[in-house]
mmCIF file of C-alpha atoms in Angstrom:
data_model
loop_
_atom_site.group_PDB
_atom_site.id
_atom_site.type_symbol
_atom_site.label_atom_id
_atom_site.label_comp_id
_atom_site.label_asym_id
_atom_site.label_seq_id
_atom_site.Cartn_x
_atom_site.Cartn_y
_atom_site.Cartn_z
ATOM 1 C CA MET A 209 -8.580 28.004 0.357
ATOM 2 C CA ALA A 210 -5.046 28.503 -1.106
ATOM 3 C CA THR A 211 -2.911 31.264 0.584
ATOM 4 C CA ASN A 212 -0.305 33.520 -1.342
ATOM 5 C CA VAL A 213 2.357 31.414 0.302
ATOM 6 C CA ASP A 214 0.805 28.272 -0.897
ATOM 7 C CA ILE A 215 0.623 29.681 -4.497
ATOM 8 C CA SER A 216 4.093 31.074 -4.635
ATOM 9 C CA ASP A 217 5.381 27.722 -3.154
ATOM 10 C CA SER A 218 3.851 25.717 -5.862
ATOM 11 C CA LYS A 219 5.157 27.880 -8.659
ATOM 12 C CA LEU A 220 8.752 27.991 -7.354
ATOM 13 C CA TRP A 221 8.477 24.288 -5.961
ATOM 14 C CA PRO A 222 6.506 22.232 -8.338
ATOM 15 C CA ASP A 223 6.501 18.381 -7.422
ATOM 16 C CA PHE A 224 9.542 17.361 -9.503
ATOM 17 C CA VAL A 225 11.566 20.203 -8.062
ATOM 18 C CA THR A 226 10.629 19.341 -4.420
ATOM 19 C CA LYS A 227 11.390 15.651 -5.040
ATOM 20 C CA ALA A 228 14.883 16.564 -6.513
ATOM 21 C CA PHE A 229 15.605 18.891 -3.400
ATOM 22 C CA ILE A 230 14.387 15.857 -0.983
ATOM 23 C CA ASP A 231 16.635 13.337 -2.904
ATOM 24 C CA ILE A 232 19.631 15.839 -2.694
ATOM 25 C CA MET A 233 18.980 16.078 1.217
ATOM 26 C CA VAL A 234 18.725 12.443 1.627
ATOM 27 C CA ASP A 235 22.073 12.014 -0.263
ATOM 28 C CA GLU A 236 23.649 14.645 2.205
ATOM 29 C CA VAL A 237 22.176 12.993 5.154
ATOM 30 C CA THR A 238 23.414 9.534 4.124
ATOM 31 C CA LYS A 239 26.820 11.023 3.614
ATOM 32 C CA GLY A 240 26.795 12.312 7.222
ATOM 33 C CA ASN A 241 26.467 15.988 6.235
ATOM 34 C CA MET A 242 23.593 16.751 8.614
ATOM 35 C CA PRO A 243 25.237 16.511 12.036
ATOM 36 C CA ASN A 244 22.735 17.242 14.843
ATOM 37 C CA GLY A 245 20.048 17.814 12.208
ATOM 38 C CA VAL A 246 21.777 20.917 10.763
ATOM 39 C CA PHE A 247 23.407 21.248 7.240
ATOM 40 C CA HIS A 248 26.754 23.289 7.310
ATOM 41 C CA ASN A 249 26.894 26.382 5.019
ATOM 42 C CA ARG A 250 29.170 24.359 2.522
ATOM 43 C CA THR A 251 26.645 21.616 2.294
ATOM 44 C CA TRP A 252 23.915 24.373 1.551
ATOM 45 C CA THR A 253 26.033 25.676 -1.104
ATOM 46 C CA SER A 254 26.582 22.280 -2.688
ATOM 47 C CA MET A 255 22.892 21.383 -2.468
ATOM 48 C CA THR A 256 21.936 24.738 -4.038
ATOM 49 C CA THR A 257 24.415 24.052 -7.013
ATOM 50 C CA LYS A 258 23.075 20.639 -7.572
ATOM 51 C CA LEU A 259 19.371 21.650 -7.425
ATOM 52 C CA SER A 260 20.081 24.469 -9.826
ATOM 53 C CA SER A 261 21.856 22.131 -12.116
ATOM 54 C CA ILE A 262 19.209 19.389 -11.967
ATOM 55 C CA THR A 263 16.110 21.756 -12.404
ATOM 56 C CA ASN A 264 17.832 24.397 -14.801
ATOM 57 C CA ARG A 265 16.597 26.892 -12.361
ATOM 58 C CA SER A 266 18.532 29.464 -10.222
ATOM 59 C CA PHE A 267 18.170 28.973 -6.532
ATOM 60 C CA LYS A 268 19.646 30.514 -3.471
ATOM 61 C CA ALA A 269 20.504 28.862 -0.283
ATOM 62 C CA GLY A 270 17.881 30.785 1.637
ATOM 63 C CA GLN A 271 15.078 29.468 -0.585
ATOM 64 C CA LEU A 272 16.242 25.869 0.043
ATOM 65 C CA LYS A 273 16.484 26.658 3.839
ATOM 66 C CA ALA A 274 12.931 28.022 3.818
ATOM 67 C CA LYS A 275 11.632 25.097 1.947
ATOM 68 C CA MET A 276 13.390 22.523 4.266
ATOM 69 C CA HIS A 277 11.689 24.364 7.128
ATOM 70 C CA ARG A 278 8.316 24.099 5.545
ATOM 71 C CA LEU A 279 8.961 20.306 4.728
ATOM 72 C CA ARG A 280 10.128 19.697 8.482
ATOM 73 C CA ALA A 281 6.915 21.410 9.653
ATOM 74 C CA MET A 282 4.784 19.147 7.408
ATOM 75 C CA TYR A 283 6.689 16.015 8.292
ATOM 76 C CA ARG A 284 6.090 16.685 11.885
ATOM 77 C CA GLU A 285 2.661 17.460 11.680
ATOM 78 C CA PHE A 286 2.074 14.316 9.823
ATOM 79 C CA TYR A 287 4.228 12.304 12.087
ATOM 80 C CA SER A 288 2.352 13.661 15.022
ATOM 81 C CA LEU A 289 -0.966 12.730 13.523
ATOM 82 C CA LEU A 290 0.037 9.101 12.972
ATOM 83 C CA GLN A 291 1.103 8.763 16.596
ATOM 84 C CA ASN A 292 -2.410 9.324 17.777
ATOM 85 C CA THR A 293 -4.791 6.458 18.425
ATOM 86 C CA GLY A 294 -7.405 6.073 15.604
ATOM 87 C CA PHE A 295 -5.184 6.959 12.839
ATOM 88 C CA GLY A 296 -3.425 4.758 10.360
ATOM 89 C CA TRP A 297 -1.604 5.214 7.034
ATOM 90 C CA ASN A 298 -1.810 3.346 3.828
ATOM 91 C CA ALA A 299 1.649 3.716 2.330
ATOM 92 C CA GLU A 300 0.457 2.238 -1.030
ATOM 93 C CA THR A 301 -2.193 4.762 -1.551
ATOM 94 C CA ASN A 302 -0.612 7.517 0.564
ATOM 95 C CA THR A 303 -3.810 8.078 2.579
ATOM 96 C CA VAL A 304 -4.405 8.396 6.370
ATOM 97 C CA THR A 305 -7.154 6.060 7.618
ATOM 98 C CA ALA A 306 -9.443 7.193 10.428
ATOM 99 C CA SER A 307 -13.095 7.507 11.263
ATOM 100 C CA GLU A 308 -14.863 10.806 10.560
ATOM 101 C CA GLU A 309 -15.220 11.108 14.502
ATOM 102 C CA VAL A 310 -11.433 10.729 14.965
ATOM 103 C CA TRP A 311 -10.596 13.318 12.234
ATOM 104 C CA ARG A 312 -13.238 15.812 13.760
ATOM 105 C CA ASN A 313 -11.887 15.540 17.061
ATOM 106 C CA TYR A 314 -8.236 15.765 15.990
ATOM 107 C CA LEU A 315 -8.837 18.746 13.700
ATOM 108 C CA LYS A 316 -10.435 20.737 16.660
ATOM 109 C CA VAL A 317 -6.848 20.913 18.079
ATOM 110 C CA HIS A 318 -4.681 20.386 15.026
ATOM 111 C CA ASP A 319 -6.194 22.483 12.046
ATOM 112 C CA LYS A 320 -3.144 22.242 9.879
ATOM 113 C CA ALA A 321 -3.674 18.503 9.695
ATOM 114 C CA SER A 322 -6.621 18.938 7.372
ATOM 115 C CA GLN A 323 -4.260 18.841 4.464
ATOM 116 C CA PHE A 324 -3.762 15.160 5.123
ATOM 117 C CA GLN A 325 -7.534 14.109 5.102
ATOM 118 C CA LYS A 326 -7.553 13.243 1.425
ATOM 119 C CA LYS A 327 -3.932 12.929 0.819
ATOM 120 C CA GLY A 328 -1.090 11.840 3.101
ATOM 121 C CA CYS A 329 2.470 13.501 3.237
ATOM 122 C CA ASP A 330 4.216 13.129 0.034
ATOM 123 C CA HIS A 331 7.550 11.564 0.346
ATOM 124 C CA TYR A 332 7.062 10.690 3.887
ATOM 125 C CA LYS A 333 9.567 7.992 3.898
ATOM 126 C CA LEU A 334 12.208 10.150 2.353
ATOM 127 C CA LEU A 335 11.403 13.106 4.784
ATOM 128 C CA GLU A 336 11.705 10.534 7.695
ATOM 129 C CA ILE A 337 15.217 9.802 6.760
ATOM 130 C CA ILE A 338 15.978 13.510 6.867
ATOM 131 C CA PHE A 339 14.032 14.654 9.904
ATOM 132 C CA ASN A 340 13.645 11.629 12.096
ATOM 133 C CA LYS A 341 15.769 12.297 15.312
ATOM 134 C CA ASN A 342 16.797 8.615 15.468
ATOM 135 C CA ASN A 343 18.709 8.882 12.039
ATOM 136 C CA ALA A 344 21.411 6.506 11.248
ATOM 137 C CA THR A 345 24.754 8.215 10.697
ATOM 138 C CA GLY A 346 25.374 6.921 7.191
ATOM 139 C CA VAL A 347 28.553 5.405 8.113
ATOM 140 C CA LEU A 348 27.655 1.952 6.577
ATOM 141 C CA HIS A 349 25.940 3.306 3.493
ATOM 142 C CA HIS A 350 26.700 2.498 -0.106
ATOM 143 C CA SER A 351 25.872 4.495 -3.197
ATOM 144 C CA SER A 352 23.103 3.360 -5.592
ATOM 145 C CA THR A 353 25.705 2.804 -8.419
ATOM 146 C CA GLN A 354 27.542 0.427 -5.994
ATOM 147 C CA ASP A 355 26.568 -3.098 -5.641
ATOM 148 C CA PRO A 356 25.350 -3.757 -1.946
ATOM 149 C CA PRO A 357 27.927 -5.426 0.241
ATOM 150 C CA ASN A 358 28.113 -9.168 0.334
ATOM 151 C CA THR A 359 28.364 -11.201 3.646
ATOM 152 C CA ASP A 360 32.056 -10.870 3.797
ATOM 153 C CA GLU A 361 32.074 -7.284 3.225
ATOM 154 C CA GLU A 362 29.357 -6.737 5.725
ATOM 155 C CA ASN A 363 31.119 -8.604 8.350
ATOM 156 C CA GLU A 364 34.186 -6.668 7.635
ATOM 157 C CA LEU A 365 32.289 -3.348 7.810
ATOM 158 C CA ASP A 366 30.773 -4.358 11.092
ATOM 159 C CA ASN A 367 34.182 -5.175 12.591
ATOM 160 C CA GLN A 368 35.616 -1.849 11.320
ATOM 161 C CA TYR A 369 32.653 0.069 12.860
ATOM 162 C CA LEU A 370 32.691 -1.791 16.056
ATOM 163 C CA ASN A 371 36.335 -1.455 16.449
ATOM 164 C CA ASN A 372 36.939 2.272 15.481
ATOM 165 C CA GLY A 373 33.549 3.773 14.902
ATOM 166 C CA SER A 374 33.948 4.130 11.105
ATOM 167 C CA ALA A 375 33.777 2.075 8.041
ATOM 168 C CA SER A 376 34.228 2.392 4.338
ATOM 169 C CA HIS A 377 33.990 0.304 1.263
ATOM 170 C CA VAL A 378 36.054 -2.902 1.856
ATOM 171 C CA ARG A 379 37.840 -4.805 -0.888
ATOM 172 C CA VAL A 380 37.238 -8.460 -0.792
ATOM 173 C CA ASN A 381 39.086 -11.119 -3.067
ATOM 174 C CA GLY A 382 37.892 -10.589 -6.574
ATOM 175 C CA ASP A 383 36.918 -6.934 -6.032
ATOM 176 C CA SER A 384 38.818 -4.469 -8.183
#
């Protein structure tokens, strides 16, 4: 049964808006703008502006923060479910695999997990980038409009990172 929160969430946050927001957060995480699992106020302002521009809707930072907290709770619930013996996940079909008995026993204690019985966690891999405590720093990232580094560039990036803990795009012969 859908609650008022579920209904208002789906009106303000249809799938395409949620996906755009997740993509924006992933971009900010890979830029290193989520130290210690927290976005700074200037990052919230930037994300709010980007999302409003992309979706042609007006958002406030508080709405984005609330949505992020709901996404984090959903991610944690799904992650926790997958850590239990008897559960598997088919990434191609976005479904959780488990016997009826395993589901029944798990749902006795974790009733919020029932949302994953027929459909897994949307955008799980992207949410993992945002919420996984073992996130990379983004130091060696490259943008999607930039060719991936070649072997020489990768070696130079590795050396820079190992020597001073940071790296940036490295110019190699023939690079302009």
